[in-house]
Amino acid sequence: MAEPTSSAPSQGLRGSADEPWNRVITKKQIGYASLVCFVAWVASVYDYTLFGTLLPVIADDFGWSTAKATAVNTWATIGVFVVSLVVGTMLDHFGRKKSLILLVIGGAVSSGLSGIAIGEVVQLERTPR
């Protein structure tokens, strides 16, 4: 691999502060970044993967037909798509840190509301029409 060329005097292997792309990246840093990315990916897709795996059990528990279970799965997938668009826009507008804070708060609030509403949802689903 060719060394980067520069008209400035050589600053060693580290490069200058104005050129962060010339910084040497160690194997340890690559390994750490890869581990962090893998753990973040597992955490982000775990609930969605678990939902798809447990959908037959959930459908059986609620007495859903195959069509209704498919509709629930479709709406969940559409929800993931819409949230992905919103998160991308948030990242562009607010930056990483503020977006992460807002998303964690939003996730906590929605989880709390789900915990509160579960009794009501079960009551509505089991009520004969």
C-alpha atoms as one frame of an Amber mdcrd trajectory, in Angstrom:
protein
   0.000   0.000   0.000   1.433   3.381  -0.955   2.075   5.985   1.707  -0.091
   9.110   1.551   1.653  12.007  -0.120   1.754  15.469   1.381   3.605  18.686
   0.723   3.921  19.232   4.502   6.954  17.907   6.363   6.683  14.335   7.606
   5.091  13.999  11.049   5.864  10.348  11.644   3.396   7.444  11.579   0.703
   9.322  13.455   0.031  12.060  10.904  -1.074  15.546  11.833  -4.173  16.589
  13.739  -5.489  18.109  10.510  -5.366  14.728   8.767  -7.119  12.150  10.982
  -7.442   9.769   8.018  -3.668   9.208   8.143  -3.758   7.915  11.720  -2.514
   4.382  12.271  -5.253   1.959  13.334  -4.119  -1.037  15.359  -5.535  -4.561
  15.238  -6.673  -4.106  18.842  -8.767  -1.064  17.848 -10.276  -2.955  14.927
 -11.125  -5.903  17.176 -12.702  -3.637  19.795 -14.763  -1.730  17.212 -15.891
  -5.013  15.630 -16.971  -6.408  19.010 -18.910  -3.244  19.880 -20.632  -3.246
  16.477 -21.548  -6.929  16.787 -23.037  -6.487  20.276 -24.969  -3.403  19.114
 -26.302  -5.297  16.091 -27.392  -8.275  18.225 -29.151  -5.937  20.662 -30.911
  -4.076  17.870 -32.282  -7.116  16.013 -32.897  -9.419  18.992 -36.478  -8.338
  19.686 -37.468  -8.321  16.023 -35.988 -11.790  15.470 -37.591 -13.066  18.654
 -40.980 -11.711  17.550 -40.831 -13.631  14.282 -39.765 -16.805  16.039 -42.467
 -16.606  18.705 -45.297 -15.361  16.476 -46.924 -18.822  16.169 -46.949 -19.153
  19.964 -48.290 -15.605  20.392 -50.973 -16.227  17.755 -52.003 -19.460  19.456
 -52.145 -17.766  22.861 -54.379 -14.965  21.565 -56.412 -17.267  19.316 -55.434
 -15.456  16.126 -55.998 -16.961  12.710 -53.066 -17.285  10.338 -54.340 -14.256
   8.432 -54.461 -12.111  11.571 -50.975 -13.228  12.656 -49.687 -12.362   9.186
 -51.345  -8.949   9.401 -49.740  -8.301  12.809 -46.346  -9.295  11.415 -46.866
  -7.051   8.376 -47.756  -4.063  10.560 -44.719  -4.731  12.745 -42.485  -4.768
   9.660 -44.038  -1.530   8.375 -43.449  -0.023  11.819 -39.762  -0.975  11.698
 -39.483   0.629   8.259 -41.123   3.877   9.376 -39.004   4.057  12.531 -35.876
   3.493  10.421 -36.779   6.491   8.276 -37.443   8.630  11.349 -34.191   7.571
  13.048 -32.161   8.373   9.937 -33.704  11.821   9.772 -33.089  12.355  13.501
 -29.436  11.409  13.127 -29.010  13.895  10.294 -30.786  16.677  12.158 -29.790
  16.225  15.841 -26.552  14.229  15.641 -25.622  10.909  17.256 -25.653  11.807
  20.954 -28.941  13.699  21.076 -30.625  11.104  18.859 -29.420   8.257  21.069
 -30.737  10.016  24.176 -34.110  10.698  22.560 -34.402   7.145  21.227 -33.531
   5.539  24.573 -36.100   7.751  26.316 -38.666   6.930  23.620 -37.960   3.212
  23.965 -38.306   3.383  27.741 -41.593   5.299  27.529 -43.063   2.931  24.919
 -41.976  -0.114  26.938 -43.571   1.371  30.034 -46.797   2.109  28.182 -46.815
  -1.445  26.796 -46.483  -2.809  30.319 -49.369  -0.665  31.523 -51.603  -1.427
  28.531 -51.100  -5.193  28.377 -53.989  -5.927  30.727 -56.358  -3.818  28.662
 -55.207  -5.315  25.359 -55.720  -8.850  26.632 -59.178  -7.889  27.892 -60.154
  -6.459  24.497 -58.798  -9.423  22.573 -60.626 -11.984  24.703 -63.962 -10.173
  24.781 -66.485 -11.936  22.512 -67.965  -9.716  19.814
